[in-house]
């Protein structure tokens, strides 16, 4: 693994080889090697390098350098058109995108993103409060390789989103719908029937969930390793026992704030979940 390259190092590198003549550096090193060097730069440095010269602009903005993007540091400035432009630039190269906290990004931009970035595997929309079921419909239609999806605090999400994900994203392994309090047992039922490979499910603050929702999870998610049910106030021992019996690989369980559970669940966990940490 090569060390991370800073902008200063890159500029020094350019000066050493070109003496301000960018044609020379293009002759000294093949494009493939230059692209390899650029691949170790972060988003900020890539954008700054793109302003150095015309040749560097082409290299810095090459889609292969934009496989993983985290825009959290720029969240206040990110609008839908920025996401659309990124998706057009990256296309099929993009594998991981974090828009955590980007309040200005909505369904239209994410539809364009889904159409252009069909190889996306990890998508973080935590706190993108303009996101609705329409976004999940787009992801279902175009992003069948999606494995990790974070929709925490996207409070407009309903059971329709889970049904869409179930139909179009069968490889989904991790889903966070914490504080999506419109989700009910019907949504969970639809989700697990199509996404039986779920390994991590975060349902914190989904206050409408009942024991029946857990029964569906226990019956269809044998690979589940992590489950967060914090403040799911309607959950009782009955629901959690079905999880214990169906999810023997469970390692992490959070039931904080579930005031209806008793010591009985501890016995069930001890008997059925030997990997619990």
Short mmCIF file of N, CA and C in Angstrom, two decimals, residues 212-274:
data_model
loop_
_atom_site.label_atom_id
_atom_site.label_comp_id
_atom_site.label_asym_id
_atom_site.label_seq_id
_atom_site.Cartn_x
_atom_site.Cartn_y
_atom_site.Cartn_z
N UNK A 212 -44.18 -8.94 15.68
CA UNK A 212 -44.37 -9.64 14.41
C UNK A 212 -43.27 -9.28 13.42
N UNK A 213 -42.79 -8.05 13.47
CA UNK A 213 -41.69 -7.65 12.59
C UNK A 213 -40.45 -8.47 12.89
N UNK A 214 -40.19 -8.73 14.16
CA UNK A 214 -39.03 -9.54 14.55
C UNK A 214 -39.20 -10.99 14.13
N UNK A 215 -40.40 -11.46 14.10
CA UNK A 215 -40.65 -12.83 13.65
C UNK A 215 -40.25 -13.00 12.19
N UNK A 216 -40.53 -11.99 11.39
CA UNK A 216 -40.14 -12.03 9.98
C UNK A 216 -38.62 -12.04 9.86
N UNK A 217 -37.96 -11.21 10.66
CA UNK A 217 -36.49 -11.16 10.62
C UNK A 217 -35.91 -12.51 11.03
N UNK A 218 -36.42 -13.06 12.11
CA UNK A 218 -35.92 -14.34 12.59
C UNK A 218 -36.10 -15.46 11.58
N UNK A 219 -37.17 -15.38 10.81
CA UNK A 219 -37.48 -16.45 9.86
C UNK A 219 -36.70 -16.34 8.55
N UNK A 220 -36.27 -15.12 8.19
CA UNK A 220 -35.70 -14.93 6.86
C UNK A 220 -34.26 -14.41 6.84
N UNK A 221 -33.68 -14.10 7.98
CA UNK A 221 -32.34 -13.50 8.01
C UNK A 221 -31.36 -14.33 8.84
N UNK A 222 -31.02 -15.53 8.39
CA UNK A 222 -30.13 -16.39 9.18
C UNK A 222 -28.71 -15.87 9.26
N UNK A 223 -28.33 -14.92 8.38
CA UNK A 223 -26.97 -14.40 8.36
C UNK A 223 -26.80 -13.17 9.25
N UNK A 224 -27.86 -12.75 9.91
CA UNK A 224 -27.83 -11.51 10.68
C UNK A 224 -26.79 -11.57 11.79
N UNK A 225 -25.94 -10.54 11.83
CA UNK A 225 -24.88 -10.45 12.84
C UNK A 225 -25.13 -9.29 13.81
N UNK A 226 -25.70 -8.20 13.29
CA UNK A 226 -25.92 -6.99 14.10
C UNK A 226 -27.37 -6.55 13.98
N UNK A 227 -28.00 -6.30 15.12
CA UNK A 227 -29.39 -5.82 15.15
C UNK A 227 -29.53 -4.75 16.22
N UNK A 228 -30.02 -3.58 15.82
CA UNK A 228 -30.23 -2.49 16.76
C UNK A 228 -31.72 -2.17 16.83
N UNK A 229 -32.30 -2.38 18.02
CA UNK A 229 -33.73 -2.14 18.25
C UNK A 229 -33.95 -1.07 19.31
N UNK A 230 -32.97 -0.23 19.51
CA UNK A 230 -33.05 0.76 20.58
C UNK A 230 -34.31 1.62 20.46
N UNK A 231 -35.00 1.76 21.57
CA UNK A 231 -36.24 2.56 21.70
C UNK A 231 -37.38 2.07 20.80
N UNK A 232 -37.34 0.81 20.38
CA UNK A 232 -38.50 0.21 19.72
C UNK A 232 -39.44 -0.24 20.85
N UNK A 233 -40.29 0.64 21.29
CA UNK A 233 -40.98 0.51 22.56
C UNK A 233 -41.99 -0.63 22.62
N UNK A 234 -42.45 -1.11 21.47
CA UNK A 234 -43.48 -2.16 21.48
C UNK A 234 -42.90 -3.57 21.49
N UNK A 235 -41.61 -3.68 21.39
CA UNK A 235 -40.96 -5.00 21.36
C UNK A 235 -41.04 -5.66 22.73
N UNK A 236 -41.32 -6.97 22.73
CA UNK A 236 -41.38 -7.74 23.98
C UNK A 236 -40.47 -8.97 23.88
N UNK A 237 -40.45 -9.76 24.95
CA UNK A 237 -39.67 -11.00 24.96
C UNK A 237 -40.04 -11.91 23.80
N UNK A 238 -41.31 -11.97 23.48
CA UNK A 238 -41.79 -12.88 22.44
C UNK A 238 -41.10 -12.63 21.11
N UNK A 239 -41.01 -11.36 20.74
CA UNK A 239 -40.36 -11.03 19.48
C UNK A 239 -38.87 -11.32 19.49
N UNK A 240 -38.21 -10.96 20.57
CA UNK A 240 -36.77 -11.17 20.65
C UNK A 240 -36.40 -12.65 20.70
N UNK A 241 -37.25 -13.46 21.30
CA UNK A 241 -36.97 -14.90 21.34
C UNK A 241 -36.98 -15.49 19.93
N UNK A 242 -37.85 -14.99 19.06
CA UNK A 242 -37.86 -15.48 17.67
C UNK A 242 -36.57 -15.08 16.95
N UNK A 243 -36.02 -13.93 17.31
CA UNK A 243 -34.73 -13.53 16.75
C UNK A 243 -33.65 -14.51 17.20
N UNK A 244 -33.64 -14.83 18.49
CA UNK A 244 -32.65 -15.75 19.04
C UNK A 244 -32.69 -17.10 18.34
N UNK A 245 -33.88 -17.58 18.07
CA UNK A 245 -34.03 -18.91 17.49
C UNK A 245 -33.68 -18.95 16.00
N UNK A 246 -33.82 -17.83 15.32
CA UNK A 246 -33.56 -17.83 13.88
C UNK A 246 -32.23 -17.25 13.47
N UNK A 247 -31.63 -16.44 14.34
CA UNK A 247 -30.39 -15.72 13.98
C UNK A 247 -29.24 -16.17 14.88
N UNK A 248 -28.76 -17.37 14.65
CA UNK A 248 -27.74 -17.95 15.53
C UNK A 248 -26.37 -17.32 15.36
N UNK A 249 -26.18 -16.53 14.30
CA UNK A 249 -24.90 -15.87 14.08
C UNK A 249 -24.85 -14.49 14.74
N UNK A 250 -25.90 -14.11 15.43
CA UNK A 250 -25.99 -12.79 16.03
C UNK A 250 -24.82 -12.54 16.99
N UNK A 251 -24.14 -11.39 16.78
CA UNK A 251 -23.02 -11.01 17.63
C UNK A 251 -23.29 -9.73 18.41
N UNK A 252 -24.15 -8.88 17.87
CA UNK A 252 -24.42 -7.59 18.52
C UNK A 252 -25.91 -7.31 18.51
N UNK A 253 -26.46 -7.09 19.70
CA UNK A 253 -27.88 -6.79 19.84
C UNK A 253 -28.06 -5.62 20.79
N UNK A 254 -28.75 -4.58 20.33
CA UNK A 254 -29.06 -3.44 21.19
C UNK A 254 -30.57 -3.35 21.37
N UNK A 255 -31.00 -3.48 22.62
CA UNK A 255 -32.43 -3.36 22.93
C UNK A 255 -32.64 -2.31 24.02
N UNK A 256 -31.74 -1.36 24.09
CA UNK A 256 -31.84 -0.29 25.09
C UNK A 256 -33.13 0.50 24.90
N UNK A 257 -33.82 0.75 25.99
CA UNK A 257 -35.06 1.51 25.93
C UNK A 257 -36.28 0.68 25.60
N UNK A 258 -36.09 -0.62 25.37
CA UNK A 258 -37.24 -1.51 25.12
C UNK A 258 -37.75 -1.98 26.49
N UNK A 259 -38.62 -1.21 27.06
CA UNK A 259 -39.01 -1.38 28.46
C UNK A 259 -39.90 -2.59 28.72
N UNK A 260 -40.34 -3.27 27.65
CA UNK A 260 -41.22 -4.42 27.84
C UNK A 260 -40.49 -5.76 27.90
N UNK A 261 -39.17 -5.74 27.76
CA UNK A 261 -38.44 -7.00 27.81
C UNK A 261 -38.03 -7.31 29.25
N UNK A 262 -37.85 -8.61 29.53
CA UNK A 262 -37.52 -9.05 30.89
C UNK A 262 -36.27 -9.94 30.86
N UNK A 263 -35.97 -10.52 32.02
CA UNK A 263 -34.81 -11.40 32.13
C UNK A 263 -34.94 -12.64 31.26
N UNK A 264 -36.15 -12.97 30.86
CA UNK A 264 -36.37 -14.17 30.05
C UNK A 264 -35.57 -14.14 28.76
N UNK A 265 -35.38 -12.97 28.20
CA UNK A 265 -34.66 -12.87 26.94
C UNK A 265 -33.20 -13.22 27.12
N UNK A 266 -32.64 -12.97 28.30
CA UNK A 266 -31.24 -13.29 28.54
C UNK A 266 -31.01 -14.80 28.47
N UNK A 267 -31.94 -15.54 28.99
CA UNK A 267 -31.85 -17.00 28.94
C UNK A 267 -31.90 -17.49 27.49
N UNK A 268 -32.78 -16.91 26.69
CA UNK A 268 -32.91 -17.29 25.29
C UNK A 268 -31.65 -16.95 24.51
N UNK A 269 -31.07 -15.80 24.79
CA UNK A 269 -29.84 -15.41 24.12
C UNK A 269 -28.71 -16.37 24.47
N UNK A 270 -28.62 -16.75 25.74
CA UNK A 270 -27.58 -17.67 26.18
C UNK A 270 -27.68 -19.03 25.52
N UNK A 271 -28.89 -19.48 25.28
CA UNK A 271 -29.09 -20.81 24.70
C UNK A 271 -28.93 -20.84 23.19
N UNK A 272 -29.23 -19.72 22.52
CA UNK A 272 -29.31 -19.74 21.07
C UNK A 272 -28.26 -18.92 20.32
N UNK A 273 -27.61 -17.99 20.99
CA UNK A 273 -26.69 -17.07 20.31
C UNK A 273 -25.30 -17.13 20.95
N UNK A 274 -24.56 -18.20 20.69
CA UNK A 274 -23.25 -18.37 21.33
C UNK A 274 -22.21 -17.34 20.91
#
